[in-house]
Amino acid sequence: MSDFKAKPGLPLIDREESLYFLRQMLRIRRFEEKSAELYSATKIRGFLHLYIGEEAVGVGVATALDPADAMVATYREHGHAMVRGMGMDAIMAEMYGKVTGCCRGRGGSMHLFDAEHRLYGGNAIVGGGLPVAVGLALADRMQGRKLVTCCCFGEGAMAEGEFHESMNLAALWNLPVLFVCENNYYAMGTALNRSESVVDLTQKAAAYGVDAMAVDGMDVIAVVAAARKAVAQIRATAAPFFLECRTYRFRPHSMFDPELYRSKQEVEGWKQRCPIQSLIRRLQEQGWLDEEALARLEEEITGEISAAVDFAERSEWEPVSELSRFVYSDPEVQ
Amino acid sequence: MTGQTRTITYRDAVCAGLRDALQRDERVFLMGEDVGRYGGCFAASKGLLDEFGPERVRDTPLSESTFTGAGIGAALGGLRPIVEIMTVNFSLLALDQIMNNAATYLHMSGGLFNVPLVIRMATGGGKQLAAQHSHSLEGWYAHIPGIKVLCTATLEDARGMLWTALQDPDPVLIFEPSILYAMEGELAEGAGAVDIARAKVHRSGNDLTLITYGSCLYKCLDAAEQLSATGIEAEVIDLRSLRPLDEESFLTSVARTHRALIVDEGWRSGSLSAEISARIMEKAFYELDAPVERICSVEVPMPYAKHMEEAALPQVATIVETARRMCGGG
Ligand SMILES: Cc1ncc(C[n+]2csc(CCOP(=O)(O)OP(=O)(O)O)c2C)c(N)n1
């Protein structure tokens, strides 16, 4: 933490870090805006779930982890992948379905995996990643590695049995899992209060004796602070922690969704709290970001994205003769 | 029937069937994820919430096992639930309820408790949705005694199978190939309930029998058209019911054509296609002029990239090629 200061009357934030958060959030935002465009141009197919509006959560949580920690995410995971260190090239090529993609074009947008950065998917079965996260943490614990497994999921997943079973097991066995609920208030078209009898989600953690905290998921600095606290506690106790980040998705659930279930005003209201705009305002108030610096940042990101698009365009398709590869580890097994 | 038809989509046909059932029997209700406010994940129940209210068009939380089990309970309690599971992939979270409860209660209770439940779900690939959203697992369900398994390939069946299934005293699963929801076609104005016991011959021919169901029906019909141009007349059978199997339909056909090619989007090993093939061997072996053949999905989890997905799924060209070879041509 290099430059921990603030103008009188303003809350303390770290200059370099804040600029880093801004860069990461903007990278995600612009990358996804481009992805939406490429979807309309039919370069990207299948389902495409955008994280736009929720960037502070992924950036905040991923930043709080060490490089060796593990992460399990959902189909709305471009941002998590990027912050954990996966390059835009590998993600874009994956969404193009090219062999240079992180999964050789076999997974697409919903299934980003990265062994080097310990990203264990990209899971498109709601709730499907939670038990896996528990297992990863178990493996770390049993092999004496002092690592944390971070598991991100939507509030919709909390209605699945797997959420409850995973929380219970992680608590029962004292496993170092950071459960991160990205509460964007809607599971497709189902509002939180139509899917949960108790809408204070942290209370569910209490039922399993798991420590919990809720945080403003539109404020990246608040998310980082909360996530760091949670991670520190997990490392100290090895016990799981539940972090609810209250956020909002500005876009439809995926690319087809008439959004009959929420009002334009509601969406507009949340857009006023855009995590990127808020951070820009804060940085400007501090005098740490002028128009020129912001324009330069945007330009760098545009460059990074067009390089990724070029890379994806230029890349090859996996030969069809490889279709049956990787069904089993031993290529002789059919 | 009036002879009048109208052009509608498969999705509209499903919706018409749901509306009809909700209107005709007040014990009927629909429940599942996003069936109400969202209008159904494939928009098949759009408008029904406004028409019938939230008691009878019930949005559920993401809890496949529990709302399917609740459907079983409600059926036991005298209602006629229609449970919608978004897709067969997510039905695996409810497999325990379907297999261990719905399918067993009647037998296990010595005939005391039947479960008049209908479960609908989408199935199949072709939309680049990769390995957690694209599989055709209806063949697995066809393995289970105690339930009936239907697959609706046509507008008539999408419109008409639901009501018949609701009259059944036992659990019925209806599979809707998701690639078909946008398909347009003509449906008779007076279209209503259809039988759910018989397969249907969609095209007759004497040279070879193509046995299929679901979205592969259209691939087989295309293939039959191409084969016809080269002088091979294929009979195309849509199984419609995967359990019980209307084996008489394909055995009768094979007795005439002496050749059978099964086209199934499911995987080959231990599959429905294997079952059909075995029944032909058991009951029509001496009718055959050529070995029974199968075209199934390649045994891999479904890949995302378009060219790879196409390579994994049964395709018209392969059907044509295989059929010609079986008939002694090139
Ligand atoms: C087990 C299962 N059921 C249903 C679906 C279909 N589905 C995909 S995303 C989604 C909503 C999930 O909402 P939430 O967990 O809140 O995450 P969000 O999409 O809001 O990020 C649903 C119902 C699925 N993928 N998996």
XYZ file of C-alpha atoms and ligand atoms in Angstrom:
690
model
C 0.000 0.000 0.000
C 2.016 2.790 -1.356
C 0.172 6.019 -1.075
C -2.374 5.752 1.669
C -3.735 9.254 2.024
C -6.715 11.425 1.357
C -7.803 15.018 1.210
C -9.204 16.279 4.481
C -12.777 15.170 4.962
C -12.534 12.342 2.450
C -12.201 8.703 3.474
C -8.776 7.144 3.289
C -8.083 5.184 0.175
C -4.934 3.994 -1.434
C -4.126 5.819 -4.625
C -2.333 3.151 -6.587
C -4.747 0.449 -5.584
C -7.769 2.541 -6.421
C -6.399 3.225 -9.859
C -5.791 -0.503 -10.237
C -9.417 -1.205 -9.301
C -10.574 1.321 -11.842
C -8.467 -0.258 -14.538
C -9.777 -3.736 -13.768
C -13.409 -2.656 -13.660
C -13.052 -0.738 -16.894
C -11.327 -3.652 -18.572
C -14.268 -5.862 -17.679
C -16.853 -3.267 -18.694
C -15.326 -2.483 -22.068
C -14.486 -6.105 -22.800
C -18.079 -7.098 -22.187
C -19.491 -4.216 -24.189
C -17.371 -5.432 -27.072
C -18.528 -8.994 -26.443
C -22.168 -7.917 -26.682
C -21.376 -6.271 -30.018
C -19.638 -9.390 -31.233
C -22.608 -11.424 -30.130
C -24.898 -9.351 -32.329
C -22.404 -9.844 -35.137
C -22.738 -13.622 -34.451
C -19.023 -13.992 -33.752
C -19.873 -15.152 -30.224
C -22.707 -17.653 -29.809
C -24.449 -19.725 -27.183
C -25.358 -17.951 -23.958
C -23.540 -14.768 -23.006
C -24.127 -13.483 -19.478
C -22.738 -10.035 -18.856
C -21.371 -8.862 -15.525
C -21.895 -5.192 -16.352
C -22.896 -3.344 -13.169
C -21.407 -6.012 -10.896
C -17.720 -5.417 -11.637
C -16.873 -4.129 -8.161
C -17.692 -7.512 -6.674
C -15.423 -9.613 -8.864
C -12.614 -7.088 -8.749
C -12.886 -6.632 -5.005
C -13.034 -10.294 -4.140
C -10.410 -11.469 -6.604
C -8.010 -8.786 -5.378
C -8.314 -9.989 -1.803
C -7.013 -13.430 -2.735
C -3.425 -14.560 -3.103
C -2.327 -15.809 -6.501
C -2.213 -19.389 -5.227
C -5.779 -19.335 -3.897
C -8.507 -21.028 -5.901
C -11.688 -19.676 -7.379
C -14.911 -21.281 -8.532
C -17.350 -19.091 -10.434
C -20.549 -19.206 -12.441
C -21.419 -18.661 -16.103
C -21.164 -14.884 -15.421
C -17.416 -15.103 -14.949
C -15.515 -13.093 -17.565
C -14.607 -10.527 -14.938
C -13.397 -13.048 -12.389
C -11.227 -14.713 -15.001
C -9.673 -11.426 -16.028
C -8.907 -10.229 -12.532
C -7.445 -13.560 -11.554
C -4.996 -13.095 -14.386
C -6.360 -14.731 -17.487
C -5.588 -12.693 -20.586
C -8.278 -11.196 -22.759
C -6.873 -13.148 -25.719
C -7.634 -16.526 -24.224
C -11.121 -15.461 -23.148
C -12.064 -13.828 -26.421
C -10.747 -16.746 -28.464
C -12.742 -19.087 -26.232
C -15.917 -17.149 -26.917
C -15.161 -17.272 -30.643
C -14.857 -21.040 -30.262
C -11.245 -21.034 -31.435
C -8.638 -23.601 -30.455
C -6.480 -20.879 -28.861
C -9.218 -20.209 -26.326
C -8.634 -21.172 -22.697
C -10.640 -24.365 -23.248
C -9.909 -24.886 -26.940
C -13.310 -23.458 -27.800
C -15.098 -26.314 -26.106
C -16.511 -24.331 -23.235
C -17.405 -20.888 -24.535
C -18.405 -17.921 -22.400
C -19.942 -19.964 -19.588
C -17.009 -22.302 -19.028
C -13.720 -20.476 -18.553
C -11.106 -22.658 -16.854
C -7.517 -21.821 -16.062
C -5.133 -24.214 -14.336
C -2.337 -21.690 -13.883
C -4.581 -19.246 -12.050
C -6.601 -21.953 -10.359
C -9.923 -20.959 -11.842
C -12.095 -24.067 -11.650
C -14.854 -22.859 -13.966
C -17.224 -21.287 -15.236
C -20.100 -23.547 -13.970
C -23.477 -23.229 -15.689
C -25.476 -25.434 -13.364
C -26.779 -23.084 -10.699
C -25.255 -24.159 -7.390
C -23.037 -26.713 -9.118
C -19.769 -25.074 -8.091
C -20.392 -24.898 -4.357
C -19.676 -28.498 -3.427
C -16.621 -28.410 -5.679
C -15.280 -25.426 -3.770
C -15.739 -27.336 -0.529
C -13.737 -30.199 -1.993
C -10.937 -27.956 -3.180
C -10.671 -26.489 0.288
C -10.674 -29.967 1.778
C -7.790 -30.957 -0.481
C -5.814 -27.881 0.528
C -6.412 -28.539 4.190
C -5.607 -32.246 4.024
C -2.385 -31.528 2.165
C -1.302 -28.792 4.502
C -1.632 -25.907 2.049
C -2.718 -22.705 3.725
C -4.922 -21.553 0.881
C -8.404 -20.172 0.483
C -11.005 -21.274 -2.030
C -13.316 -18.511 -3.125
C -16.683 -19.567 -4.460
C -18.863 -17.004 -6.236
C -22.529 -17.616 -6.922
C -25.747 -15.685 -7.385
C -28.400 -15.310 -4.707
C -30.577 -17.599 -6.832
C -28.236 -20.460 -6.002
C -29.060 -20.082 -2.323
C -32.395 -21.792 -2.899
C -30.647 -24.930 -4.108
C -29.950 -27.729 -1.683
C -26.316 -27.648 -2.707
C -25.855 -24.253 -1.086
C -27.104 -25.520 2.252
C -25.279 -28.800 2.044
C -22.035 -27.033 1.150
C -22.299 -24.451 3.921
C -22.991 -27.162 6.429
C -20.131 -29.362 5.335
C -17.643 -26.505 5.133
C -18.607 -25.424 8.649
C -18.712 -28.941 10.033
C -15.266 -29.782 8.701
C -13.800 -26.326 9.213
C -12.829 -25.717 5.619
C -11.282 -22.505 4.285
C -13.978 -21.464 1.812
C -14.962 -17.883 1.114
C -18.580 -18.115 -0.008
C -19.357 -14.995 -2.011
C -22.984 -14.374 -2.809
C -23.263 -11.910 -5.674
C -26.718 -10.740 -4.799
C -28.040 -8.894 -7.844
C -31.609 -9.335 -6.618
C -32.829 -11.358 -9.583
C -32.369 -14.948 -10.630
C -33.327 -14.599 -14.256
C -36.789 -13.079 -13.755
C -37.328 -14.151 -10.161
C -36.865 -11.413 -7.607
C -35.176 -12.247 -4.324
C -38.369 -11.850 -2.310
C -40.122 -14.335 -4.581
C -37.477 -16.956 -4.056
C -36.434 -16.589 -0.425
C -38.599 -16.655 2.696
C -35.867 -14.746 4.534
C -34.256 -12.082 2.383
C -31.480 -11.188 4.791
C -29.122 -13.723 3.310
C -26.498 -13.475 6.028
C -29.002 -15.095 8.389
C -28.718 -18.294 6.420
C -25.024 -18.432 7.196
C -25.833 -17.969 10.858
C -27.898 -21.145 10.717
C -24.708 -23.062 9.986
C -22.589 -21.142 12.453
C -20.681 -19.500 9.622
C -19.534 -15.914 10.127
C -21.110 -13.560 7.649
C -21.057 -9.998 6.444
C -23.016 -8.001 3.878
C -21.368 -5.270 1.894
C -22.283 -2.655 -0.701
C -21.317 -4.444 -3.869
C -21.374 -1.238 -5.884
C -18.394 0.092 -3.944
C -15.214 -1.682 -4.906
C -13.281 -0.277 -1.986
C -15.855 -1.556 0.454
C -15.820 -4.969 -1.222
C -12.046 -5.234 -1.078
C -11.994 -4.243 2.571
C -14.682 -6.771 3.443
C -13.112 -9.520 1.374
C -9.683 -8.904 2.904
C -11.125 -9.113 6.358
C -12.924 -12.307 5.467
C -9.861 -13.874 3.881
C -7.691 -12.932 6.844
C -10.155 -14.539 9.194
C -10.327 -17.682 7.064
C -6.544 -17.953 7.012
C -6.413 -17.498 10.768
C -9.181 -19.952 11.639
C -9.506 -22.147 8.535
C -13.251 -21.789 8.995
C -15.534 -20.746 6.128
C -16.921 -17.238 5.749
C -20.011 -15.956 3.960
C -19.824 -12.593 2.207
C -22.914 -11.120 0.620
C -22.238 -8.393 -1.960
C -25.325 -6.360 -2.825
C -25.170 -5.421 -6.438
C -27.193 -5.225 -9.644
C -26.904 -6.393 -13.207
C -27.546 -3.554 -15.612
C -28.101 -5.848 -18.586
C -30.585 -8.623 -19.342
C -29.938 -12.014 -17.751
C -28.341 -13.243 -20.950
C -28.699 -11.967 -24.475
C -32.404 -12.803 -24.830
C -34.551 -11.428 -22.078
C -37.372 -8.913 -22.520
C -36.970 -7.963 -18.828
C -40.657 -8.105 -18.055
C -39.905 -8.631 -14.386
C -38.368 -5.264 -13.470
C -39.044 -1.628 -14.241
C -36.895 0.716 -16.274
C -36.848 3.136 -13.331
C -35.436 0.493 -11.062
C -32.642 -0.256 -13.512
C -31.977 3.449 -13.999
C -31.839 3.975 -10.264
C -29.125 1.359 -9.885
C -27.231 2.705 -12.871
C -26.856 5.934 -10.914
C -24.766 3.876 -8.531
C -22.488 2.513 -11.239
C -19.368 1.228 -9.454
C -17.088 2.599 -12.142
C -18.572 6.068 -12.246
C -18.548 6.273 -8.451
C -14.901 5.354 -8.272
C -14.020 7.821 -11.023
C -15.789 10.546 -9.041
C -13.903 9.629 -5.899
C -10.587 9.610 -7.666
C -11.322 12.949 -9.238
C -12.297 14.433 -5.888
C -8.949 13.319 -4.573
C -7.285 14.913 -7.539
C -5.792 11.578 -8.588
C -7.426 11.244 -11.960
C -7.821 13.904 -14.608
C -9.609 13.674 -17.933
C -6.384 13.056 -19.717
C -5.385 10.123 -17.535
C -8.829 8.629 -17.896
C -8.705 8.988 -21.676
C -5.290 7.328 -21.697
C -6.605 4.461 -19.614
C -9.585 4.015 -21.942
C -7.258 4.051 -24.899
C -5.000 1.383 -23.426
C -7.974 -0.807 -22.719
C -9.391 -0.308 -26.203
C -6.017 -1.386 -27.544
C -5.951 -4.469 -25.342
C -9.447 -5.425 -26.477
C -8.807 -4.943 -30.166
C -5.673 -7.032 -29.865
C -7.773 -9.771 -28.261
C -10.365 -9.562 -31.028
C -7.608 -9.710 -33.653
C -6.113 -12.684 -31.905
C -9.463 -14.468 -31.857
C -10.123 -13.617 -35.493
C -6.730 -14.857 -36.610
C -6.869 -18.053 -34.553
C -7.693 -21.478 -35.966
C -10.595 -23.773 -35.240
C -9.834 -26.998 -33.473
C -9.733 -29.756 -36.112
C -12.856 -31.918 -36.010
C -10.564 -34.949 -35.813
C -9.889 -33.898 -32.199
C -13.539 -34.114 -31.157
C -13.041 -37.236 -29.054
C -9.879 -36.019 -27.378
C -10.082 -35.466 -23.620
C -13.137 -37.596 -22.986
C -10.676 -39.771 -21.079
C -7.168 -38.857 -20.026
C -5.776 -41.924 -21.746
C -6.209 -41.274 -25.479
C -6.410 -45.033 -26.089
C -9.688 -45.346 -24.183
C -12.719 -44.967 -26.402
C -62.092 -30.559 -37.413
C -62.993 -27.575 -39.504
C -60.195 -28.004 -42.031
C -58.988 -24.514 -41.136
C -55.392 -24.213 -40.004
C -53.257 -21.435 -38.678
C -49.552 -20.798 -38.690
C -48.056 -20.921 -35.237
C -44.779 -21.789 -33.585
C -44.020 -24.902 -31.593
C -43.746 -22.574 -28.590
C -47.313 -21.322 -29.220
C -48.475 -24.902 -29.493
C -46.990 -25.751 -26.082
C -48.606 -22.632 -24.647
C -51.983 -23.518 -26.163
C -51.767 -26.958 -24.577
C -50.982 -25.433 -21.181
C -53.788 -22.903 -21.452
C -56.258 -25.569 -22.450
C -55.286 -27.771 -19.503
C -55.517 -24.880 -17.033
C -58.943 -23.961 -18.402
C -60.370 -27.452 -18.446
C -59.368 -28.771 -15.056
C -59.078 -26.614 -12.005
C -56.904 -29.191 -10.295
C -54.240 -28.419 -12.880
C -51.508 -25.935 -12.035
C -48.122 -25.124 -13.522
C -44.995 -24.662 -11.436
C -41.334 -24.196 -12.167
C -38.540 -21.665 -12.419
C -39.531 -18.457 -14.188
C -42.776 -19.874 -15.608
C -44.689 -16.804 -14.416
C -43.201 -13.342 -14.487
C -40.452 -14.221 -16.919
C -42.923 -16.080 -19.149
C -40.950 -19.325 -19.184
C -37.291 -19.645 -20.090
C -38.381 -20.493 -23.642
C -41.383 -18.134 -23.426
C -43.737 -21.108 -23.596
C -45.905 -19.908 -20.714
C -45.962 -16.244 -21.640
C -49.240 -14.592 -20.633
C -50.462 -17.491 -18.490
C -49.685 -15.757 -15.199
C -51.973 -12.869 -16.138
C -54.660 -15.250 -17.283
C -54.627 -17.703 -14.403
C -52.958 -15.893 -11.519
C -50.044 -16.776 -9.268
C -51.831 -19.651 -7.510
C -51.989 -21.672 -10.688
C -48.906 -20.382 -12.481
C -46.339 -20.595 -9.735
C -42.813 -19.281 -9.951
C -40.553 -21.442 -7.832
C -37.115 -20.770 -6.387
C -34.145 -22.546 -7.949
C -34.910 -25.796 -6.174
C -35.433 -28.520 -8.763
C -35.436 -31.384 -6.330
C -37.904 -29.765 -3.991
C -40.424 -28.397 -6.437
C -40.448 -31.691 -8.331
C -40.951 -33.511 -5.055
C -43.661 -31.012 -4.148
C -45.301 -31.841 -7.464
C -45.316 -35.483 -6.452
C -46.859 -34.563 -3.114
C -49.471 -32.339 -4.718
C -50.382 -35.121 -7.114
C -50.767 -37.515 -4.190
C -52.917 -34.884 -2.526
C -55.427 -34.742 -5.354
C -54.093 -32.046 -7.683
C -52.850 -32.395 -11.242
C -49.541 -30.536 -11.260
C -47.547 -29.742 -14.342
C -43.960 -29.309 -13.218
C -41.684 -27.515 -15.628
C -37.970 -28.104 -15.297
C -36.135 -25.658 -17.528
C -34.013 -28.291 -19.256
C -33.164 -31.945 -18.844
C -29.681 -30.932 -17.688
C -31.127 -29.393 -14.523
C -33.535 -32.282 -14.055
C -30.579 -34.234 -12.750
C -30.953 -32.254 -9.532
C -34.456 -33.713 -9.344
C -33.541 -37.189 -10.503
C -33.812 -38.574 -7.005
C -37.420 -37.403 -6.683
C -38.330 -38.689 -10.124
C -36.617 -42.041 -9.790
C -36.928 -42.885 -6.116
C -40.355 -41.354 -5.454
C -42.473 -40.682 -8.534
C -41.533 -43.899 -10.289
C -41.751 -46.172 -7.253
C -44.678 -45.126 -5.062
C -47.374 -47.094 -6.846
C -45.491 -50.346 -6.827
C -43.800 -49.874 -3.474
C -47.128 -49.075 -1.803
C -48.700 -52.195 -3.220
C -50.938 -50.158 -5.487
C -52.140 -47.715 -2.815
C -50.639 -44.498 -4.164
C -50.428 -43.503 -7.796
C -48.776 -40.236 -8.800
C -50.666 -38.353 -11.536
C -47.915 -35.876 -12.290
C -46.708 -34.387 -15.561
C -43.138 -33.087 -15.786
C -42.157 -31.083 -18.861
C -38.624 -30.154 -19.804
C -36.581 -29.035 -22.770
C -33.892 -31.243 -24.202
C -31.196 -31.463 -26.819
C -28.428 -29.487 -28.462
C -27.783 -27.478 -31.573
C -27.577 -24.021 -29.995
C -23.914 -23.880 -29.016
C -24.709 -24.048 -25.330
C -21.871 -26.452 -24.497
C -21.660 -29.386 -22.159
C -23.983 -28.372 -19.335
C -26.926 -27.246 -21.462
C -27.069 -29.440 -24.544
C -27.487 -33.089 -23.775
C -30.298 -35.428 -24.735
C -30.857 -37.507 -21.643
C -34.447 -38.607 -22.270
C -33.105 -42.063 -23.073
C -31.957 -42.382 -19.469
C -35.455 -41.643 -18.259
C -36.798 -44.245 -20.669
C -34.832 -46.746 -18.587
C -37.067 -46.206 -15.564
C -40.126 -48.424 -15.009
C -43.032 -46.570 -13.413
C -42.904 -43.441 -15.529
C -43.932 -42.744 -19.100
C -41.627 -40.780 -21.345
C -42.823 -38.750 -24.314
C -41.037 -36.525 -26.760
C -43.023 -34.012 -28.791
C -41.562 -33.393 -32.234
C -44.565 -31.840 -33.958
C -46.964 -28.979 -33.341
C -49.843 -31.461 -32.957
C -47.998 -33.323 -30.231
C -46.721 -30.167 -28.531
C -50.331 -29.006 -28.412
C -52.025 -32.295 -27.710
C -49.894 -34.643 -25.627
C -50.175 -32.641 -22.420
C -53.878 -33.145 -21.902
C -53.657 -36.868 -22.543
C -50.688 -37.091 -20.208
C -52.702 -35.307 -17.512
C -55.405 -37.977 -17.780
C -52.815 -40.644 -17.047
C -52.893 -41.926 -13.457
C -49.100 -42.198 -13.393
C -46.134 -39.849 -13.850
C -45.494 -38.748 -17.413
C -42.378 -36.900 -18.558
C -42.707 -34.779 -21.679
C -39.519 -33.755 -23.470
C -39.548 -30.719 -25.739
C -36.517 -30.380 -28.031
C -35.399 -26.805 -27.384
C -34.254 -26.308 -30.967
C -37.895 -26.656 -32.063
C -39.503 -23.863 -30.016
C -39.126 -21.356 -32.834
C -40.237 -23.783 -35.546
C -43.287 -22.567 -37.432
C -45.957 -24.733 -38.960
C -49.627 -25.203 -39.593
C -51.870 -26.426 -36.830
C -55.541 -27.253 -37.278
C -57.874 -24.743 -35.593
C -59.597 -27.513 -33.691
C -56.398 -29.336 -32.699
C -56.681 -30.964 -29.315
C -55.612 -33.987 -27.343
C -53.676 -36.718 -29.133
C -52.893 -40.276 -28.171
C -49.621 -40.886 -26.356
C -49.277 -44.585 -26.941
C -48.485 -44.913 -30.614
C -45.556 -44.032 -32.810
C -46.347 -42.219 -36.024
C -45.269 -42.958 -39.565
C -44.396 -39.603 -41.138
C -43.427 -40.913 -44.504
C -43.896 -44.345 -45.977
C -41.391 -46.257 -47.991
C -40.385 -49.824 -48.692
C -36.614 -49.769 -48.787
C -35.524 -48.876 -45.297
C -36.988 -47.751 -41.954
C -35.628 -44.673 -40.236
C -36.585 -44.858 -36.557
C -36.253 -41.610 -34.675
C -37.921 -39.061 -32.382
C -37.612 -35.423 -31.376
C -35.700 -32.948 -33.500
C -33.971 -35.763 -35.417
C -37.353 -36.392 -37.050
C -36.708 -33.430 -39.320
C -33.220 -34.591 -40.150
C -34.673 -37.981 -41.105
C -37.393 -36.402 -43.228
C -34.767 -34.323 -45.047
C -32.634 -37.386 -45.539
C -35.629 -39.366 -46.843
C -36.286 -36.621 -49.363
C -32.718 -36.789 -50.625
C -32.772 -40.584 -50.674
C -35.967 -40.555 -52.664
C -34.234 -38.524 -55.358
C -31.766 -41.386 -55.738
C -34.486 -44.025 -55.811
C -34.425 -45.154 -52.177
C -37.769 -44.862 -50.400
C -37.331 -44.586 -46.653
C -40.086 -44.981 -44.121
C -39.756 -42.455 -41.295
C -41.135 -43.307 -37.862
C -41.419 -40.818 -35.019
C -41.468 -42.894 -31.827
C -43.298 -40.152 -29.834
C -43.362 -42.354 -26.748
C -39.963 -43.544 -25.563
C -41.450 -45.509 -22.705
C -43.427 -47.589 -23.293
C -42.068 -48.174 -26.769
C -44.582 -48.828 -29.514
C -42.475 -51.655 -30.842
C -45.210 -52.944 -33.065
C -44.839 -49.893 -35.269
C -41.177 -50.384 -36.050
C -41.337 -54.180 -36.127
C -44.146 -54.036 -38.680
C -42.229 -51.533 -40.743
C -38.980 -53.480 -40.623
C -40.862 -56.633 -41.670
C -41.651 -54.749 -44.867
C -38.439 -52.760 -45.478
C -35.971 -55.334 -44.058
C -33.582 -52.583 -43.039
C -33.544 -50.395 -39.948
C -31.514 -47.300 -39.202
C -32.028 -45.674 -35.806
C -31.279 -41.968 -35.474
C -30.993 -40.698 -31.898
C -29.426 -37.533 -30.512
C -28.601 -39.426 -27.319
C -25.272 -41.240 -26.941
C -24.927 -44.765 -28.294
C -23.663 -46.875 -25.382
C -26.397 -48.293 -23.183
C -28.946 -46.165 -24.955
C -32.477 -46.050 -26.249
C -31.126 -46.756 -29.722
C -29.455 -49.856 -28.309
C -32.777 -50.929 -26.827
C -34.594 -50.520 -30.127
C -31.875 -52.383 -31.941
C -32.069 -55.221 -29.424
C -35.814 -55.501 -29.824
C -35.453 -55.736 -33.584
C -32.866 -58.490 -33.112
C -35.121 -60.321 -30.683
C -38.306 -60.042 -32.657
C -37.507 -59.397 -36.296
C -34.070 -60.872 -36.812
C -35.116 -63.060 -39.708
C -36.736 -60.132 -41.475
C -33.455 -58.265 -41.772
C -31.487 -57.981 -45.005
C -28.771 -55.897 -43.366
C -27.507 -55.308 -39.837
C -29.418 -52.698 -37.873
C -27.411 -49.484 -37.780
C -27.445 -46.454 -35.522
C -26.562 -42.816 -35.858
C -26.168 -41.191 -32.467
C -24.315 -38.252 -31.000
C -20.585 -38.812 -30.760
C -19.761 -39.921 -27.218
C -18.328 -36.677 -25.966
C -19.701 -33.933 -23.727
C -21.158 -31.391 -26.130
C -18.557 -28.875 -27.315
C -19.322 -25.165 -27.707
C -17.714 -24.356 -31.058
C -20.220 -24.645 -33.879
C -18.215 -26.909 -36.146
C -17.466 -29.240 -33.268
C -21.069 -29.333 -32.108
C -22.207 -30.131 -35.627
C -19.649 -32.887 -35.802
C -20.969 -34.304 -32.528
C -24.654 -34.315 -33.486
C -26.369 -36.631 -36.013
C -26.499 -34.904 -39.396
C -28.566 -35.369 -42.535
C -25.551 -36.193 -44.711
C -24.560 -39.077 -42.432
C -28.087 -40.416 -42.436
C -28.201 -40.327 -46.247
C -24.788 -41.906 -46.586
C -25.505 -44.683 -44.109
C -28.916 -45.412 -45.598
C -27.464 -45.658 -49.100
C -24.751 -47.994 -47.959
C -27.307 -50.160 -46.155
C -29.359 -50.321 -49.319
C -26.343 -51.469 -51.305
C -25.655 -48.116 -52.959
C -22.305 -46.229 -52.868
C -29.745 -26.084 -11.752
C -30.090 -25.023 -12.726
N -31.374 -24.614 -12.810
C -31.718 -23.647 -13.671
C -30.781 -23.067 -14.468
C -31.166 -21.951 -15.433
N -30.649 -20.675 -14.937
C -29.476 -20.221 -15.365
S -29.009 -18.838 -14.586
C -30.408 -18.803 -13.660
C -30.594 -17.710 -12.653
C -29.572 -17.774 -11.571
O -29.626 -16.640 -10.789
P -28.521 -16.287 -9.725
O -28.019 -17.533 -9.073
O -29.061 -15.262 -8.847
O -27.311 -15.719 -10.594
P -27.289 -14.499 -11.626
O -27.657 -15.075 -12.972
O -28.219 -13.463 -11.160
O -25.865 -14.058 -11.655
C -31.229 -19.872 -13.986
C -32.543 -20.111 -13.411
C -29.459 -23.539 -14.375
N -28.484 -23.060 -15.157
N -29.145 -24.494 -13.494
